[in-house]
Short mmCIF file of N, CA and C and ligand atoms in Angstrom, two decimals:
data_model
loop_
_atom_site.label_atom_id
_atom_site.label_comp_id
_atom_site.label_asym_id
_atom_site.label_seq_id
_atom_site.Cartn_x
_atom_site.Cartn_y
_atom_site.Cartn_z
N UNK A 563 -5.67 22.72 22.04
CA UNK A 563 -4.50 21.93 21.62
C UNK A 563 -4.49 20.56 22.33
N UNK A 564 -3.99 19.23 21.49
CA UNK A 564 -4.19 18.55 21.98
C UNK A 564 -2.91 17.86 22.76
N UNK A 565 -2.90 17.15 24.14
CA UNK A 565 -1.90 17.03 25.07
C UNK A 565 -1.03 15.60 24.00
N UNK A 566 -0.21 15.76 24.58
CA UNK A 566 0.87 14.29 24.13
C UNK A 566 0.49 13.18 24.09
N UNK A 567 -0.40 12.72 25.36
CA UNK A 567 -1.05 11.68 25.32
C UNK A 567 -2.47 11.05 25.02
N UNK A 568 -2.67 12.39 24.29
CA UNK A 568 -4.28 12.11 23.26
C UNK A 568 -3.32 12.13 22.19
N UNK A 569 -2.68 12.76 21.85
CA UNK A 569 -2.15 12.55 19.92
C UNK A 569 -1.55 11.21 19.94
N UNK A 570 -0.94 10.73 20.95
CA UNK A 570 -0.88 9.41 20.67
C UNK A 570 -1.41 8.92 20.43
N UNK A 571 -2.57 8.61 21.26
CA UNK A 571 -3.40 7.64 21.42
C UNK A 571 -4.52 7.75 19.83
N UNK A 572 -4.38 8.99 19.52
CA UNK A 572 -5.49 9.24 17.61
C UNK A 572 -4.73 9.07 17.11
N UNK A 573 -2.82 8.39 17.14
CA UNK A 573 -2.34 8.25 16.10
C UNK A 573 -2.41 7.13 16.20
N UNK A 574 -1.97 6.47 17.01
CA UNK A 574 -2.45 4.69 17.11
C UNK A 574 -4.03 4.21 16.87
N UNK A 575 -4.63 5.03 17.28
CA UNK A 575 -6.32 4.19 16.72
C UNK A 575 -6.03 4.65 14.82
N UNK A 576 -5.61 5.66 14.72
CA UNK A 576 -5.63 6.08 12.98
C UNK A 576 -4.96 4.78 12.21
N UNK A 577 -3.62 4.25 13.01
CA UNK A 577 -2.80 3.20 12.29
C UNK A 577 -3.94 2.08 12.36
N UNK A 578 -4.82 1.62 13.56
CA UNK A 578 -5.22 0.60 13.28
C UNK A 578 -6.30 0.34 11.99
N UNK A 579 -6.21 -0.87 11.53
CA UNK A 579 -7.23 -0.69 10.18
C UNK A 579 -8.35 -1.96 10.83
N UNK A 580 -9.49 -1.82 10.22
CA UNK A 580 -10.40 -2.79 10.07
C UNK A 580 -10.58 -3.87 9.74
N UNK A 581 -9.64 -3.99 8.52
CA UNK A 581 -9.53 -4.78 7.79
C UNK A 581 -7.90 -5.64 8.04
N UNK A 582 -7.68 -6.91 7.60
CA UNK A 582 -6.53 -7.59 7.64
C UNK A 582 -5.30 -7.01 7.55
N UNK A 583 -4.37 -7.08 7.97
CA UNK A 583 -2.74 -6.78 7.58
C UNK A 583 -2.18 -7.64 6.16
N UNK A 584 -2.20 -6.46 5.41
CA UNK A 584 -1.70 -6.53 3.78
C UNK A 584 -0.54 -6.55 3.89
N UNK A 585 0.36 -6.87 3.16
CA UNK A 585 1.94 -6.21 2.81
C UNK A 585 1.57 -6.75 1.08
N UNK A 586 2.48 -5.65 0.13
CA UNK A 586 2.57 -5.88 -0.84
C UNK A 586 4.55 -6.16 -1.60
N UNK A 587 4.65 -6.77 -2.75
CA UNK A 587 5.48 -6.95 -3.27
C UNK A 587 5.68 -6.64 -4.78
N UNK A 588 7.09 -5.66 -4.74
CA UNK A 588 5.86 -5.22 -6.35
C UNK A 588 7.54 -5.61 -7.34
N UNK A 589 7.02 -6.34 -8.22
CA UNK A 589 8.29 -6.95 -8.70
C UNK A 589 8.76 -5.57 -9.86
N UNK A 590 10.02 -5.10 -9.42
CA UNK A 590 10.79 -3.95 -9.87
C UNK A 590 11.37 -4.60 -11.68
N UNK A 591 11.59 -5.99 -11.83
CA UNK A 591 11.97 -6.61 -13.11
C UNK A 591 10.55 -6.46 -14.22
N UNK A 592 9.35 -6.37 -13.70
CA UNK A 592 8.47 -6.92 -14.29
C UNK A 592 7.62 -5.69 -14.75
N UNK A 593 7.68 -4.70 -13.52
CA UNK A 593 6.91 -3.71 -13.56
C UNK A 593 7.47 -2.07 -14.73
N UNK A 594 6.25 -1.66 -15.86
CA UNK A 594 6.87 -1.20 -16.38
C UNK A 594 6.32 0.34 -16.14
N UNK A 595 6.21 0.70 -14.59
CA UNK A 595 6.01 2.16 -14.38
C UNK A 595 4.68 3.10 -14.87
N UNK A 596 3.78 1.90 -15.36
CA UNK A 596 2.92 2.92 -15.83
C UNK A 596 2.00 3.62 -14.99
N UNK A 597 2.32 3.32 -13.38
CA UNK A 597 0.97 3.73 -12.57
C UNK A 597 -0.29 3.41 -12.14
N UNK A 598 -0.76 2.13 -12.98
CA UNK A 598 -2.27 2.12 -12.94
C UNK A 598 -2.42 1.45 -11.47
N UNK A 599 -1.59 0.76 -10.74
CA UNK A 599 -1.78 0.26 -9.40
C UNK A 599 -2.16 2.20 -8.47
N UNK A 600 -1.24 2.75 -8.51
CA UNK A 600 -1.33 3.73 -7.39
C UNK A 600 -2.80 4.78 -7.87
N UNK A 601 -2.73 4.51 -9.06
CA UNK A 601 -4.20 5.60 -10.32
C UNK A 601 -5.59 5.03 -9.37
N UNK A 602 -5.90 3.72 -9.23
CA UNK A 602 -6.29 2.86 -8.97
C UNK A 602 -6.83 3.14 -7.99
N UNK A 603 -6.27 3.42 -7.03
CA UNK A 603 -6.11 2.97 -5.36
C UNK A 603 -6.83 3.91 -4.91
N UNK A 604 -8.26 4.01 -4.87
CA UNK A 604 -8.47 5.21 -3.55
C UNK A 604 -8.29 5.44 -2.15
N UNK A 605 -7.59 4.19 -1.80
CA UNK A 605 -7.21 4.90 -0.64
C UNK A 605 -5.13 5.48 -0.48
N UNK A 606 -5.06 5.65 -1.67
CA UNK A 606 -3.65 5.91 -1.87
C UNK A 606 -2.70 5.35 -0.98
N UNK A 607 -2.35 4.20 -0.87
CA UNK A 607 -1.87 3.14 -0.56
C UNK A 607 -0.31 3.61 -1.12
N UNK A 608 -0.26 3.95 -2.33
CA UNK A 608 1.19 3.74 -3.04
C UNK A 608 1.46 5.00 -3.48
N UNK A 609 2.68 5.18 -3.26
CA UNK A 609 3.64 6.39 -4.05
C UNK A 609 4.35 5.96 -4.67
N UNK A 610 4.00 6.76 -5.57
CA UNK A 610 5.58 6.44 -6.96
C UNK A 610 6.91 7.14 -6.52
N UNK A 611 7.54 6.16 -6.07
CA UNK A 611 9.17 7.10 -6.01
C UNK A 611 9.84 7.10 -7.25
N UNK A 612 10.95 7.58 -6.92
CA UNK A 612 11.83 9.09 -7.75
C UNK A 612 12.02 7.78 -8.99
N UNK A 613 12.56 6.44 -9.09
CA UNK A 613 12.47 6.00 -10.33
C UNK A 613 10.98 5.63 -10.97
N UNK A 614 9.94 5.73 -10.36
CA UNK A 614 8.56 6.21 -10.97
C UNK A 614 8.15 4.35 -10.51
N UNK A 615 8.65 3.91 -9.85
CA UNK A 615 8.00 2.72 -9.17
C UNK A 615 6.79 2.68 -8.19
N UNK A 616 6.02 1.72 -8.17
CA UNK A 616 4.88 1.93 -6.98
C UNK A 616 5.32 1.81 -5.43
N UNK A 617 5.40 2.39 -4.57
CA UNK A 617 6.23 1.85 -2.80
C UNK A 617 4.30 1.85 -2.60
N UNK A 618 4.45 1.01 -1.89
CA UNK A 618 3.04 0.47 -0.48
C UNK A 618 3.57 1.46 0.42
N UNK A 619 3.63 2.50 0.49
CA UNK A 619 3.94 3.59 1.87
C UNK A 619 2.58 3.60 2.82
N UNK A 620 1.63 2.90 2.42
CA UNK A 620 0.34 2.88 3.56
C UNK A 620 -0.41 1.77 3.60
N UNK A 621 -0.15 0.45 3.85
CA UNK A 621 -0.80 -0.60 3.37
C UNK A 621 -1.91 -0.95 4.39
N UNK A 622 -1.43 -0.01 5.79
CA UNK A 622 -2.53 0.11 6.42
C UNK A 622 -4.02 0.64 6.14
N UNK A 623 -4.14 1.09 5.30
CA UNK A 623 -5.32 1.89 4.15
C UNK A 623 -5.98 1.00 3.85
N UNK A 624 -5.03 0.41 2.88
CA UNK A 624 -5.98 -1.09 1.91
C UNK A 624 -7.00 -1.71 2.87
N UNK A 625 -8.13 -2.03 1.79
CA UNK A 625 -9.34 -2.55 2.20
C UNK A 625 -9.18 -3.74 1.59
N UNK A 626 -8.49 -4.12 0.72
CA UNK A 626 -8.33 -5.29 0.33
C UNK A 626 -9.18 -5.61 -1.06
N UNK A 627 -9.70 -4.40 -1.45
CA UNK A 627 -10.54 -4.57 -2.94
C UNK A 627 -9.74 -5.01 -3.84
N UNK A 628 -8.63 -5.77 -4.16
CA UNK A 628 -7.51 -5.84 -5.21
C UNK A 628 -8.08 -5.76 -6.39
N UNK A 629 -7.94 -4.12 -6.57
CA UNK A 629 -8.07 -3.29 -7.85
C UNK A 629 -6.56 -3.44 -8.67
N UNK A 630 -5.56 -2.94 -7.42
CA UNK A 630 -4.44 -2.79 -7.94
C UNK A 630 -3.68 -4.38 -8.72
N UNK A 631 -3.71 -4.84 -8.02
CA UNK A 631 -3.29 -6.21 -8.54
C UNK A 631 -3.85 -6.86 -9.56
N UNK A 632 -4.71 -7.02 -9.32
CA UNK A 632 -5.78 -7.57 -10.78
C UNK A 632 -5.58 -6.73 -12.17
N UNK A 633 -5.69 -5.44 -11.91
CA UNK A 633 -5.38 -4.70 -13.04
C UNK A 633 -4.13 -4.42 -13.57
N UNK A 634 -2.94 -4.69 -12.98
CA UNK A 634 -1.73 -4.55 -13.40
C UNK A 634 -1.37 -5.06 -14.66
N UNK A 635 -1.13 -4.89 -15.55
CA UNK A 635 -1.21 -5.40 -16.75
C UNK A 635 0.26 -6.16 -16.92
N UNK A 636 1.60 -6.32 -16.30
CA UNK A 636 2.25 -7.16 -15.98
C UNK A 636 2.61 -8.26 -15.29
N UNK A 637 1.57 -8.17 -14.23
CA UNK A 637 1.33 -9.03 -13.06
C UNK A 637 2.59 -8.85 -11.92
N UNK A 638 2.93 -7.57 -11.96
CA UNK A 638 3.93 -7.00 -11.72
C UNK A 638 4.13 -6.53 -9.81
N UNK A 639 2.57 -7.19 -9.39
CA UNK A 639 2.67 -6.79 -7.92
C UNK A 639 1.83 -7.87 -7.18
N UNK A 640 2.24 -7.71 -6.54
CA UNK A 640 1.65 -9.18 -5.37
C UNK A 640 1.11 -9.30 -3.79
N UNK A 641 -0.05 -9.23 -3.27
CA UNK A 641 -0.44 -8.96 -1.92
C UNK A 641 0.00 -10.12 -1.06
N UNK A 642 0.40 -9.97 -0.38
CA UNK A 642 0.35 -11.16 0.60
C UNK A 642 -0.17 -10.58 2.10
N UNK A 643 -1.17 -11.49 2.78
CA UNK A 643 -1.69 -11.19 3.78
C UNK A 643 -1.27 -11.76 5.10
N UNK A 644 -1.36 -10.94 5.88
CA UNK A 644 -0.88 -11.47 7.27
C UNK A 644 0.25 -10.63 7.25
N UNK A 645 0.69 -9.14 6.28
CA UNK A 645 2.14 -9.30 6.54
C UNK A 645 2.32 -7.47 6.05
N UNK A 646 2.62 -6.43 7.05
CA UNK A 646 2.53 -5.29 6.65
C UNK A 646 3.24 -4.68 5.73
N UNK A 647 3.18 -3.38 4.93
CA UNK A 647 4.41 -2.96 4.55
C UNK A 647 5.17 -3.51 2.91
N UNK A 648 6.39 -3.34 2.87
CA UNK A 648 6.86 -4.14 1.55
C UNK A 648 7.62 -5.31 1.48
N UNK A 649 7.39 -6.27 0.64
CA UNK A 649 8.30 -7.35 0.96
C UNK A 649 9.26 -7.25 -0.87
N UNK A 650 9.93 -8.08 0.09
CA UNK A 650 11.44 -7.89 -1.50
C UNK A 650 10.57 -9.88 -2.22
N UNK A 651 10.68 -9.40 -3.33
CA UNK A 651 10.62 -10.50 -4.20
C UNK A 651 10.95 -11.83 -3.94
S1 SF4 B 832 -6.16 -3.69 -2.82
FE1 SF4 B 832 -7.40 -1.85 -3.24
S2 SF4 B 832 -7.16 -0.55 -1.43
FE2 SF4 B 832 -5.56 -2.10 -1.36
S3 SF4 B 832 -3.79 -1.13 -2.29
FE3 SF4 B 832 -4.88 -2.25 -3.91
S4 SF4 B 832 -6.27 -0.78 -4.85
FE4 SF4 B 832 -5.60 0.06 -2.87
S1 SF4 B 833 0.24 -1.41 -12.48
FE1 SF4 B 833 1.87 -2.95 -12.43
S2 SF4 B 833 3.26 -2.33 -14.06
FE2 SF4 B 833 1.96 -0.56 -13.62
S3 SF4 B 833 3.11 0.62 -12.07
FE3 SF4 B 833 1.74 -0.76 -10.97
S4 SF4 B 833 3.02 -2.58 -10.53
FE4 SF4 B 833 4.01 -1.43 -12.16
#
């Protein structure tokens, strides 16, 4: 079993990513629920919550391949870098 201060320490190296700090913005007016951002994503970056919207619940994941964005067929979501997490419109 592992002590308190090793699970810390593998949960903080797990958060860190390789790659840049993403945050995404996913416009709720524009977007019409079909999924293909989170379908998309192998590193499952996004959950659809309960109104069937995409949330960035892991943007620490993203590698930055913008599959999701490019393919959105509304233009309905937006990366911005330097910036974790979700941003409001
Ligand atoms: S850019 Fe790629 S890895 Fe990042 S959330 Fe979009 S599909 Fe996933
Ligand atoms: S691909 Fe675009 S329209 Fe479809 S769920 Fe994702 S953000 Fe919404």
């Amino acid at each position: 079993m592992l002590s308190k201060k090793t699970k810390v320490k593998y949960t903080e190296k797990k958060k860190k990513s390789k790659y840049p700090k993403v945050g995404f913005v996913v416009f709720d007016k524009w977007c019409k629920r079909c999924g293909i951002c989170s379908e998309l994503c192998i590193h499952n970056v996004f959950r659809i919550d309960e109104d069937g919207y995409p949330r960035p619940v892991k943007p620490v994941e993203c590698n930055l391949c913008g599959f999701c964005i490019t393919r959105c067929p509304d233009f309905a979501l937006r990366m911005i870098e330097g910036k974790s997490g979700e941003h409001s419109a």
